[in-house]
PDB file of C-alpha atoms in Angstrom:
ATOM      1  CA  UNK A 413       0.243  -1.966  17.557  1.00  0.00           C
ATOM      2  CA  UNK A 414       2.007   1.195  19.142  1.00  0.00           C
ATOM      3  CA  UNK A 415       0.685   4.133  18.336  1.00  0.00           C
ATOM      4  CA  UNK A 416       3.287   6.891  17.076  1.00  0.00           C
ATOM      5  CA  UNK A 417       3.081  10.541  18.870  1.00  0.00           C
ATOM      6  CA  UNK A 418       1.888  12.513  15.636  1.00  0.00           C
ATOM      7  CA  UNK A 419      -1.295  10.050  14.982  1.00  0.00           C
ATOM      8  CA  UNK A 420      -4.549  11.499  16.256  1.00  0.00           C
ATOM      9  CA  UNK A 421      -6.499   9.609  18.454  1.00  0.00           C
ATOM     10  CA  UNK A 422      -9.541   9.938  16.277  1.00  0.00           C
ATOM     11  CA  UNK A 423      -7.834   7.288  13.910  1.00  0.00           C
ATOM     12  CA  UNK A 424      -8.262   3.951  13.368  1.00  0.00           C
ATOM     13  CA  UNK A 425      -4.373   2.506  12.975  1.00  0.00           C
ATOM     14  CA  UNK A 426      -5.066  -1.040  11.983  1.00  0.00           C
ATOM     15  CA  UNK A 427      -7.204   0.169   8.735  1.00  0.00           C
ATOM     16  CA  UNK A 428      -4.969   1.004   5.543  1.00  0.00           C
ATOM     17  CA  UNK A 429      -4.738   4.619   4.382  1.00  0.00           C
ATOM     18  CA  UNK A 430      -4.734   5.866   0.945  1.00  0.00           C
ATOM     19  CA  UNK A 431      -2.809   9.079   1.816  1.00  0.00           C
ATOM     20  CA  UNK A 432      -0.605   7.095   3.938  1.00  0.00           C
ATOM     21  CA  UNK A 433      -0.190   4.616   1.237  1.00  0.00           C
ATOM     22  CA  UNK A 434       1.031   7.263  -0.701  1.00  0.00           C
ATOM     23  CA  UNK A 435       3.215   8.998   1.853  1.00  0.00           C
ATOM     24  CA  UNK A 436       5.071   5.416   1.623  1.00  0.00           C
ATOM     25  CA  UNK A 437       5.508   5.284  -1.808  1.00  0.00           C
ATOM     26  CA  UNK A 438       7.002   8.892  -1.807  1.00  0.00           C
ATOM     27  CA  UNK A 439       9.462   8.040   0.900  1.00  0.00           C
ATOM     28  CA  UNK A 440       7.987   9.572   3.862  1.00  0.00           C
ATOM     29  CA  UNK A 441       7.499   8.850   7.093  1.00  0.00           C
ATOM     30  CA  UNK A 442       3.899   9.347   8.166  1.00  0.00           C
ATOM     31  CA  UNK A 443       2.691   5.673   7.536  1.00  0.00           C
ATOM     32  CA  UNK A 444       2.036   3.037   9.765  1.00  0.00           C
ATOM     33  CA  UNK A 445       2.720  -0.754   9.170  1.00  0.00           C
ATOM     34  CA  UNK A 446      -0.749  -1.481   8.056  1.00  0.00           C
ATOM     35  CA  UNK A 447      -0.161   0.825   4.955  1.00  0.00           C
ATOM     36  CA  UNK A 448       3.093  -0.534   4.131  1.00  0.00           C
ATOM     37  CA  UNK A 449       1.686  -4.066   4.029  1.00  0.00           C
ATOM     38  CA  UNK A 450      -0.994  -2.757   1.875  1.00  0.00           C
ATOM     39  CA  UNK A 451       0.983  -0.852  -0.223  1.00  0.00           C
ATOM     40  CA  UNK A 452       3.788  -3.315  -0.743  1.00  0.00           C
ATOM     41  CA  UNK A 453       0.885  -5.560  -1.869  1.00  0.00           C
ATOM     42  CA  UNK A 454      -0.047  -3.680  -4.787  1.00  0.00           C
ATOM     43  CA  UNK A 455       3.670  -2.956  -5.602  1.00  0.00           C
ATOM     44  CA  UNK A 456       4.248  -6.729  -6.547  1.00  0.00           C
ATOM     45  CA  UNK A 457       1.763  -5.822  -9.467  1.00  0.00           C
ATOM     46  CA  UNK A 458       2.686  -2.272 -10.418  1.00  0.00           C
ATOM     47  CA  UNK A 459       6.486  -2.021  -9.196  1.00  0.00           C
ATOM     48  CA  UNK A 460       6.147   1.633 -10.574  1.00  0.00           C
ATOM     49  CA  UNK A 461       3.940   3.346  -8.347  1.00  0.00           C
ATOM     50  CA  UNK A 462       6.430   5.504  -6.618  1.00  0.00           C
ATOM     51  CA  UNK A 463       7.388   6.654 -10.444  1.00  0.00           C
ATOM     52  CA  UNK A 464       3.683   7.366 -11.216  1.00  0.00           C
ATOM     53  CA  UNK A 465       3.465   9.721  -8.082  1.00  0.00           C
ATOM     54  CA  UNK A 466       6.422  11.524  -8.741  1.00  0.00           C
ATOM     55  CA  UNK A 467       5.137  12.629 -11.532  1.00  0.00           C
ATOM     56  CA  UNK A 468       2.399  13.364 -10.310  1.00  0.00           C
ATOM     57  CA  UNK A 469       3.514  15.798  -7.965  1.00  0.00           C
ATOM     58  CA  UNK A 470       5.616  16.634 -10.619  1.00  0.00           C
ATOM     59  CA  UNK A 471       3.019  17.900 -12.717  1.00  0.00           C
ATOM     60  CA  UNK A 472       1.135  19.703 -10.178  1.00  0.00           C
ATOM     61  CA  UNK A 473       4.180  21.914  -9.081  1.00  0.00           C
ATOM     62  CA  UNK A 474       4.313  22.468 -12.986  1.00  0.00           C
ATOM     63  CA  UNK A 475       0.937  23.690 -13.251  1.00  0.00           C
ATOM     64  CA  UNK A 476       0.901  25.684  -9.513  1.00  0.00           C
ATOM     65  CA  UNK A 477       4.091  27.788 -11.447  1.00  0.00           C
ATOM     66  CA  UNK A 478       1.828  28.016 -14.621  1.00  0.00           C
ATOM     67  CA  UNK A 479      -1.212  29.444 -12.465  1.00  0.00           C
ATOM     68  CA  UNK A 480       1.293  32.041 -10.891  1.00  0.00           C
ATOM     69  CA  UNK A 481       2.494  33.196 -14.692  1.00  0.00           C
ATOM     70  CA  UNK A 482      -0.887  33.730 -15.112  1.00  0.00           C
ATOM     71  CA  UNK A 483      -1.821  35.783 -12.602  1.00  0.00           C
ATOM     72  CA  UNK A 484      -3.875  33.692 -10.138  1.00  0.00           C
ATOM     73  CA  UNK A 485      -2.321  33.442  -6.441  1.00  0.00           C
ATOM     74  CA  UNK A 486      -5.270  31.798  -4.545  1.00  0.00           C
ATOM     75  CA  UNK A 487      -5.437  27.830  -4.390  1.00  0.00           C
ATOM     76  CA  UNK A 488      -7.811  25.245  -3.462  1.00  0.00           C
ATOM     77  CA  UNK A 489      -6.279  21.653  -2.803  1.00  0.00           C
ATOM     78  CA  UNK A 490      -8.831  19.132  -2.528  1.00  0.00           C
ATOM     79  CA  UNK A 491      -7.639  15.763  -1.232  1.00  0.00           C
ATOM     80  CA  UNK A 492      -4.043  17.476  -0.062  1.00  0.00           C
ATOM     81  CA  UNK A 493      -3.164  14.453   1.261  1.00  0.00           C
ATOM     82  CA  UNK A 494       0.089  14.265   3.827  1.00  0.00           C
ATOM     83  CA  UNK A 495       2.486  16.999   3.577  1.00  0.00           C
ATOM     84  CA  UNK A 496       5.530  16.359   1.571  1.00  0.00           C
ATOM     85  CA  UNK A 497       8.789  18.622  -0.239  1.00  0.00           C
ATOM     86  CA  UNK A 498       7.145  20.803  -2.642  1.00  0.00           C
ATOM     87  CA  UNK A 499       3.765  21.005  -1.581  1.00  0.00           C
ATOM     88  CA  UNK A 500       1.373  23.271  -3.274  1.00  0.00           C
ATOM     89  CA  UNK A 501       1.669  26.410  -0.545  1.00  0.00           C
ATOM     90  CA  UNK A 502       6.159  26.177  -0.984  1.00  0.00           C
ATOM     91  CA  UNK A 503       5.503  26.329  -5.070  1.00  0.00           C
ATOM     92  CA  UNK A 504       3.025  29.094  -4.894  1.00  0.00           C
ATOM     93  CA  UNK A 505       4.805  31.235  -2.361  1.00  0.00           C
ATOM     94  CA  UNK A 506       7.882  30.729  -3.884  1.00  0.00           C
ATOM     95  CA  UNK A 507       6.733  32.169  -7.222  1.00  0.00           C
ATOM     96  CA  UNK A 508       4.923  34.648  -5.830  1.00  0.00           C
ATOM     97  CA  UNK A 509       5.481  35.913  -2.021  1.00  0.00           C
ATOM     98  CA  UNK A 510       2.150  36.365  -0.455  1.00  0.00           C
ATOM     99  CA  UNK A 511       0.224  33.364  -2.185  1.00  0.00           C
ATOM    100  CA  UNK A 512      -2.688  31.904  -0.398  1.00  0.00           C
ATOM    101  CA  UNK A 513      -3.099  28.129  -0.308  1.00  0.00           C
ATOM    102  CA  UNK A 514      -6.214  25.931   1.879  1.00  0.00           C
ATOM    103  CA  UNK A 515      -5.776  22.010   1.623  1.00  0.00           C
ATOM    104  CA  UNK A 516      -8.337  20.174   1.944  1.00  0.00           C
ATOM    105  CA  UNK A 517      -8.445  16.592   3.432  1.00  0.00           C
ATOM    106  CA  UNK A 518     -10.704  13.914   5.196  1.00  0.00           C
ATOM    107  CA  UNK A 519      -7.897  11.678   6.834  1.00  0.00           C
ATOM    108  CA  UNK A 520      -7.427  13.475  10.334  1.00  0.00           C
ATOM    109  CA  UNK A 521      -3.576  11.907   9.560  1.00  0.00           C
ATOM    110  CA  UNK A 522      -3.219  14.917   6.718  1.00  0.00           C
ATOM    111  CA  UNK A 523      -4.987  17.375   8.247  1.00  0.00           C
ATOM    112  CA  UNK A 524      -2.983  17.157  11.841  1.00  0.00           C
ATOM    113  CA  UNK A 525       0.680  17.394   9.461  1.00  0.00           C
ATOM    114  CA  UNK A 526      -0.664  19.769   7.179  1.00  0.00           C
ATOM    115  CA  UNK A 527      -1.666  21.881  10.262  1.00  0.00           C
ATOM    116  CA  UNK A 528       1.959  21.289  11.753  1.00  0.00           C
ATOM    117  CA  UNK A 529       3.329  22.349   8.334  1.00  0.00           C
ATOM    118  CA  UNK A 530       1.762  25.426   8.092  1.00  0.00           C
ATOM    119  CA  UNK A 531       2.057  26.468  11.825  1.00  0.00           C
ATOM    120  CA  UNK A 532       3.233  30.298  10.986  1.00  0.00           C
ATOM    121  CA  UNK A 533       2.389  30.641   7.441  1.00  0.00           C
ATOM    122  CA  UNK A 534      -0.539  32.833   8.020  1.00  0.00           C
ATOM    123  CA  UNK A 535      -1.525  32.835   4.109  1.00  0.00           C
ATOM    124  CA  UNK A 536      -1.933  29.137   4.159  1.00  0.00           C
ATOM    125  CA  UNK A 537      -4.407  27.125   6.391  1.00  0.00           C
ATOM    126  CA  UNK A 538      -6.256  23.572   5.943  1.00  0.00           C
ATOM    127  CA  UNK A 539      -9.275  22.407   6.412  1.00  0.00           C
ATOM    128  CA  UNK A 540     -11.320  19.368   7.328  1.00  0.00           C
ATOM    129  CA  UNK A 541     -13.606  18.512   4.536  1.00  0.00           C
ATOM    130  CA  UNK A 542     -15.100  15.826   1.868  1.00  0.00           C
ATOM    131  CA  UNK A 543     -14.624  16.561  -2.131  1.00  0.00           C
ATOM    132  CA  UNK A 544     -18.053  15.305  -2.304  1.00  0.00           C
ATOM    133  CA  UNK A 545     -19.734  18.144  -0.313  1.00  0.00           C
ATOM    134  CA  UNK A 546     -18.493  21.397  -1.854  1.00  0.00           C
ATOM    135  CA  UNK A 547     -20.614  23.777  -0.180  1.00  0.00           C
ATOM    136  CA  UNK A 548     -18.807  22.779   3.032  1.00  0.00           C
ATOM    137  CA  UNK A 549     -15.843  23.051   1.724  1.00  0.00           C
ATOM    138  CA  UNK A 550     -16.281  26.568   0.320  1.00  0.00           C
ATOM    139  CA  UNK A 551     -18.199  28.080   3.208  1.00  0.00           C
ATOM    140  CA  UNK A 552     -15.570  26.641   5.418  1.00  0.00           C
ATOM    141  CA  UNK A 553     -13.651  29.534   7.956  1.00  0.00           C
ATOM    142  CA  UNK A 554     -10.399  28.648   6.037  1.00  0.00           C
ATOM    143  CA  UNK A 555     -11.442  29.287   2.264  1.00  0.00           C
ATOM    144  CA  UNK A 556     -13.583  32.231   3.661  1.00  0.00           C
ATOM    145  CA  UNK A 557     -10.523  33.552   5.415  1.00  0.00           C
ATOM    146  CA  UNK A 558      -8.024  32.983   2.880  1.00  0.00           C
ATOM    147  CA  UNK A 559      -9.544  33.248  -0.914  1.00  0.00           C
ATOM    148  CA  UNK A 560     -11.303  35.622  -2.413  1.00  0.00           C
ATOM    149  CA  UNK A 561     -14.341  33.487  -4.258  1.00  0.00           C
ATOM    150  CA  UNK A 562     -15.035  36.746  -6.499  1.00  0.00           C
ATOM    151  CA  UNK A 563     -11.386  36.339  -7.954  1.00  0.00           C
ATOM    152  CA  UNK A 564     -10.083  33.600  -9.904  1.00  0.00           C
ATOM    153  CA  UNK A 565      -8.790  30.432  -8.023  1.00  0.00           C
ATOM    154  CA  UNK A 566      -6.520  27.482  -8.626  1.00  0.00           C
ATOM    155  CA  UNK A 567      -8.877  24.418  -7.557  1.00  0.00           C
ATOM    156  CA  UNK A 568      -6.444  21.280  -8.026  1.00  0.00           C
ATOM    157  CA  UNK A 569      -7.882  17.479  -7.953  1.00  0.00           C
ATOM    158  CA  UNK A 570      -4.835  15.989  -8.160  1.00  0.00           C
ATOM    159  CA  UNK A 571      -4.785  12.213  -7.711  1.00  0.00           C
ATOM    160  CA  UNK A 572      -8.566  11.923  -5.816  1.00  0.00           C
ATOM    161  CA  UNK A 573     -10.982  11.682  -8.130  1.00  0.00           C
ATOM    162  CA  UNK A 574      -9.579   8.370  -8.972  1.00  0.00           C
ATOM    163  CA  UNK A 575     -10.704   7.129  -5.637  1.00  0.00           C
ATOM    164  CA  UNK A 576     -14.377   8.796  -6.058  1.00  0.00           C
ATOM    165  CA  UNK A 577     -16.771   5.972  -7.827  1.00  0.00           C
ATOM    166  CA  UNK A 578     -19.546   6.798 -10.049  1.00  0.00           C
ATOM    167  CA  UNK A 579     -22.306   5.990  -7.827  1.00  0.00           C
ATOM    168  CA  UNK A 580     -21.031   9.262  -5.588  1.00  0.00           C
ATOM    169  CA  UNK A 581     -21.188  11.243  -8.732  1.00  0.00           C
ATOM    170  CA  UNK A 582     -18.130  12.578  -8.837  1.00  0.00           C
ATOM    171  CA  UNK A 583     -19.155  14.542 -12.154  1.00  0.00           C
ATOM    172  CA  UNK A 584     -21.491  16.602 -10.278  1.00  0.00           C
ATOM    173  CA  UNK A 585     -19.309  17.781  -7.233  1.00  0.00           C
ATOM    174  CA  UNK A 586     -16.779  18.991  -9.604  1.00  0.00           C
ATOM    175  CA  UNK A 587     -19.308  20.547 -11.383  1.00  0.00           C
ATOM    176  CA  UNK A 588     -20.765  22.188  -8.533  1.00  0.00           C
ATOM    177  CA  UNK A 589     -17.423  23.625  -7.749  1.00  0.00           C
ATOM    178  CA  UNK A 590     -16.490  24.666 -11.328  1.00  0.00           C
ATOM    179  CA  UNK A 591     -19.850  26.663 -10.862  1.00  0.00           C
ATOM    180  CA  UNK A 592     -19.110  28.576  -8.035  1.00  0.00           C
ATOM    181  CA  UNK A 593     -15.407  29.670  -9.284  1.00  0.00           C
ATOM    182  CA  UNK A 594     -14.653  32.704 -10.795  1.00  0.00           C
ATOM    183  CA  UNK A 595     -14.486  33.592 -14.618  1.00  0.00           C
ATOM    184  CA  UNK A 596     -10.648  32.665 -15.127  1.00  0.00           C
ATOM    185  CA  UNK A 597     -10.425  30.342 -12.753  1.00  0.00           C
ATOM    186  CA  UNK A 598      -8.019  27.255 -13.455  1.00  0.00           C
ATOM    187  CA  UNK A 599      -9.160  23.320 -12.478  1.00  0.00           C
ATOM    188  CA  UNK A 600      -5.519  21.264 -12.389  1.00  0.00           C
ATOM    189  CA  UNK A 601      -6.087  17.599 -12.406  1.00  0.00           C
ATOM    190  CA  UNK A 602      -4.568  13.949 -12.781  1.00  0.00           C
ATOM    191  CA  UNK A 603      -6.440  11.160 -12.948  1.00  0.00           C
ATOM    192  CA  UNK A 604      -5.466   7.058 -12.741  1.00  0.00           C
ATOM    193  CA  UNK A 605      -6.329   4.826 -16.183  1.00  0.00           C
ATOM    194  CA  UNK A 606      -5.456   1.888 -17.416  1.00  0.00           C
ATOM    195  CA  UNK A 607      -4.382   3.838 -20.754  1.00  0.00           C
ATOM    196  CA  UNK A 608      -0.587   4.474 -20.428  1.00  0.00           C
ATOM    197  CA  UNK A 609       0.545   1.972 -17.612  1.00  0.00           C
ATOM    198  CA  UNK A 610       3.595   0.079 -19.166  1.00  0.00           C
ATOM    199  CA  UNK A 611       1.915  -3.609 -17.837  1.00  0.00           C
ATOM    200  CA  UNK A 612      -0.958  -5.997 -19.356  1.00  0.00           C
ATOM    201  CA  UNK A 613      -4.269  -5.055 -17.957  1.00  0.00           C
ATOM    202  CA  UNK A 614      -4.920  -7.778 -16.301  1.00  0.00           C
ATOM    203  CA  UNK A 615      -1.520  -7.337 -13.778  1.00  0.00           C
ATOM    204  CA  UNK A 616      -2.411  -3.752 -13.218  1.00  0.00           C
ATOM    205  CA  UNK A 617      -5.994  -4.683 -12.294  1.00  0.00           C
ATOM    206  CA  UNK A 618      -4.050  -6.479  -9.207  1.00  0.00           C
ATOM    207  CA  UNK A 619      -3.180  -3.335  -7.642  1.00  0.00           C
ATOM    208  CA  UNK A 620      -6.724  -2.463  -8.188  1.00  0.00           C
ATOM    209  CA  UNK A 621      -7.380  -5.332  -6.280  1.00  0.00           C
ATOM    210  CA  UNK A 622      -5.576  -3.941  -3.375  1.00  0.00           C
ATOM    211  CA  UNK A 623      -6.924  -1.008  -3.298  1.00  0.00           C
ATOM    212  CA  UNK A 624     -10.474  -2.892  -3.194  1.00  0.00           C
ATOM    213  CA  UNK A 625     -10.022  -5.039  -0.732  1.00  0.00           C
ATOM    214  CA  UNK A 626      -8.790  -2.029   1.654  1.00  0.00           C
ATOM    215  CA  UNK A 627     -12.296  -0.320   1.001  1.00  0.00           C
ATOM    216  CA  UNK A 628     -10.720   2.224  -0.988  1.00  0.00           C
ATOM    217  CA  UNK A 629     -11.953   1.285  -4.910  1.00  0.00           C
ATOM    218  CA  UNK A 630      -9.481   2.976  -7.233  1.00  0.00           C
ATOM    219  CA  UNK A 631     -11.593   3.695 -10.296  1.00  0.00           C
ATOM    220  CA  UNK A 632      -9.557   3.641 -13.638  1.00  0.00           C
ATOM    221  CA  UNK A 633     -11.451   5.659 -16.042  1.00  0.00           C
ATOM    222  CA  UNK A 634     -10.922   5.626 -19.781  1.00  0.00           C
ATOM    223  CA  UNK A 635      -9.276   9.428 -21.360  1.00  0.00           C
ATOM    224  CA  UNK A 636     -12.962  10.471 -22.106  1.00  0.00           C
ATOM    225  CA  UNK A 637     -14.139   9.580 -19.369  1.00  0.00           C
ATOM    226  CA  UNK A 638     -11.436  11.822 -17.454  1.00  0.00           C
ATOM    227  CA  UNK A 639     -12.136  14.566 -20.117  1.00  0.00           C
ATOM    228  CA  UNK A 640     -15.835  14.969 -18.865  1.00  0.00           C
ATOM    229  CA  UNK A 641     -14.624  16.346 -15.558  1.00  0.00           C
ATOM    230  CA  UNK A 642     -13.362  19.582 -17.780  1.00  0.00           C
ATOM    231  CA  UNK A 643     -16.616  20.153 -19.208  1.00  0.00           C
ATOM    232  CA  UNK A 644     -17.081  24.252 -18.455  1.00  0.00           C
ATOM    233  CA  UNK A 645     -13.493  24.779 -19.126  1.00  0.00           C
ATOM    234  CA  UNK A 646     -11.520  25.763 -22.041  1.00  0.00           C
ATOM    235  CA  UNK A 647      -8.672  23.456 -22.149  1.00  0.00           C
ATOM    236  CA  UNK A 648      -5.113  24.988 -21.789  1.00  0.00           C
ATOM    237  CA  UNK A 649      -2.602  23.635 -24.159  1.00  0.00           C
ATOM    238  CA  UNK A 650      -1.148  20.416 -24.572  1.00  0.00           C
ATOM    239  CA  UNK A 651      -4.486  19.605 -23.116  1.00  0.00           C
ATOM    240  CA  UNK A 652      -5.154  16.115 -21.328  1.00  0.00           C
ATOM    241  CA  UNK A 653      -2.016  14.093 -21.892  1.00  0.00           C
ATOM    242  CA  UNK A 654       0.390  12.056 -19.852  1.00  0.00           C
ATOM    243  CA  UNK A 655       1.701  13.213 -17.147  1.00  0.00           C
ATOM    244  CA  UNK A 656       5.189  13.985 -18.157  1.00  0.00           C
ATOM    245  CA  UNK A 657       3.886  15.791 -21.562  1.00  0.00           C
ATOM    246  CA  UNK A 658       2.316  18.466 -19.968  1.00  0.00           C
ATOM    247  CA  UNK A 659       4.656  21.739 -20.115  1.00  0.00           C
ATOM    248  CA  UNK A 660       7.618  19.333 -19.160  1.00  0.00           C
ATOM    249  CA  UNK A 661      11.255  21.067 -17.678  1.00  0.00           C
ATOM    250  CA  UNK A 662      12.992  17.677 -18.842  1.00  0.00           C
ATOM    251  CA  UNK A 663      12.692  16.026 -22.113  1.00  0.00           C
ATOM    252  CA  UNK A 664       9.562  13.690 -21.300  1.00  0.00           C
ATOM    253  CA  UNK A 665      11.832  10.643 -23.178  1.00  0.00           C
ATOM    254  CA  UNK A 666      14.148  10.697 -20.451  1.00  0.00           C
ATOM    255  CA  UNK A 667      11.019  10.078 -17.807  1.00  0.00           C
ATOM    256  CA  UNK A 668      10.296   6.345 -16.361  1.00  0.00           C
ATOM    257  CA  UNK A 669       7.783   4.376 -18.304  1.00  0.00           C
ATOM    258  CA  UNK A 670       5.316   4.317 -15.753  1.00  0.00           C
ATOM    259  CA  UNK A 671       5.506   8.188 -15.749  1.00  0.00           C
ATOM    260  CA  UNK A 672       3.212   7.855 -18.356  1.00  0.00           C
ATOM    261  CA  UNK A 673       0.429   6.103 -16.839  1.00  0.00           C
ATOM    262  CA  UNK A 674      -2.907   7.781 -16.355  1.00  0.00           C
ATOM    263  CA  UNK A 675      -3.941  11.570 -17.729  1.00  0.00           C
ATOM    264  CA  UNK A 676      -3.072  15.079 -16.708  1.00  0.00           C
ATOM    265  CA  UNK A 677      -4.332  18.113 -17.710  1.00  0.00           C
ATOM    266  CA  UNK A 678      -5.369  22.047 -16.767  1.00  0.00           C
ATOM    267  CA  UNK A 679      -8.893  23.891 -17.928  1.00  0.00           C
ATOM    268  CA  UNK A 680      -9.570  27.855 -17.956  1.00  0.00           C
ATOM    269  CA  UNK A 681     -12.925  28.406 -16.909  1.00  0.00           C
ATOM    270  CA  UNK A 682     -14.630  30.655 -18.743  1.00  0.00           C
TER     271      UNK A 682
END
């Protein structure tokens, strides 16, 4: 298998990618074949996935305007993934000039774009880093650099926790974060379930499969179970709904049935 120019050497190019996985099913370009095969795969059960992550990023450009109109211009993206249009830092810095931004990512693929992306934009920077060990992340020399930790922050976990299982607690590293936010502070989130999807459970669960078999469990938690993460916060209104219900621009009837799969929602913390 060639290896493309932009790929770090650090990577392993025969082993599916999450991130790149979903780089494909957005239409970009940053994918090898190994991710297409995978991702293909779990498209023969759940031909909507490219719907479901459009509104996904959907929703978080929604809520990185809503964060602006209320006064907070510092964000935290954990699991950034690969750059695409309308990334958290172009939202944010469109609403308000001067907006600082740090992604965070483990796949070397995301960091190396997202690092290409930003070349210039000295208010936005990425780093290296695992959602499950916060204090790296926030003691890192980009969040140091760029955000103010006494001030209230943006922290999105948009479309990761999914892939966290409960054995690595992913209650408590959220918690841990939440913790060491400011008073004000916002937490923006989606989540996968099974609630929502327009398919029987059991031909969703073969996507699951997929991602399974590629080492990468995705971990469909119930709406409660997805509610727990906001514990702390006070929840901003609609709450945790479908995707396409939060705040929409469009009339959510108009949006794809698979839109409507899995939960979104935004907490204040207090």
């Amino acid at each position: 298998m060639e290896r493309p120019a932009w790929a770090p050497r650090s990577i392993d190019i025969s082993v599916p990618s999450v991130s790149r996985m979903y780089d494909f099913y957005l239409g970009g370009s940053h994918n090898f074949e190994v991710d297409r095969q995978a991702a293909r795969r779990a498209l023969e059960f759940m031909p909507g996935l490219p719907k479901i992550m459009q509104a996904n990023r959907a929703f978080m450009r929604r809520a990185v305007r809503f964060a602006v109109e209320e006064g907070i211009t510092q964000f935290l993206d954990i699991g950034s993934g690969i750059p695409t249009f309308g990334n958290v830092h172009e939202v944010a810095q469109r609403a308000h000039p001067g907006a600082r931004v740090v992604y965070v990512d483990h796949d070397p693929v995301a960091v190396a774009h997202s690092q290409a992306v930003l070349e210039g934009n000295d208010d936005a920077d990425v780093a290296a880093a695992d959602l499950l060990k916060p204090s790296e992340i926030l003691s890192s020399p980009q969040v140091e650099r760029l955000l103010d930790q006494n001030r209230p922050i943006a922290l999105l976990l948009v479309a990761i926790l999914h892939f966290v299982e409960d054995a690595d607690d992913p209650y408590g590293a959220v918690a841990e974060l939440r913790d060491a936010l400011a008073p004000g502070s916002l937490l923006v989130l989606t989540h996968a379930s099974y609630e929502g999807i327009p398919l029987p459970q059991g031909r969703a669960e073969g996507a699951v499969d997929v991602y399974r078999n590629i080492r990468n469990p995705l971990i469909m938690r119930s709406r409660d179970q997805i509610a727990r993460f906001f514990e702390g916060y006070d929840m901003v209104e609609p709450g945790l709904v479908p995707m396409p219900t939060w705040r929409p621009d469009t009339a959510p009837e108009d949006e794809d049935p698979y839109a409507f799969s899995g939960f979104a929602g935004v907490g204040r913390a207090a």
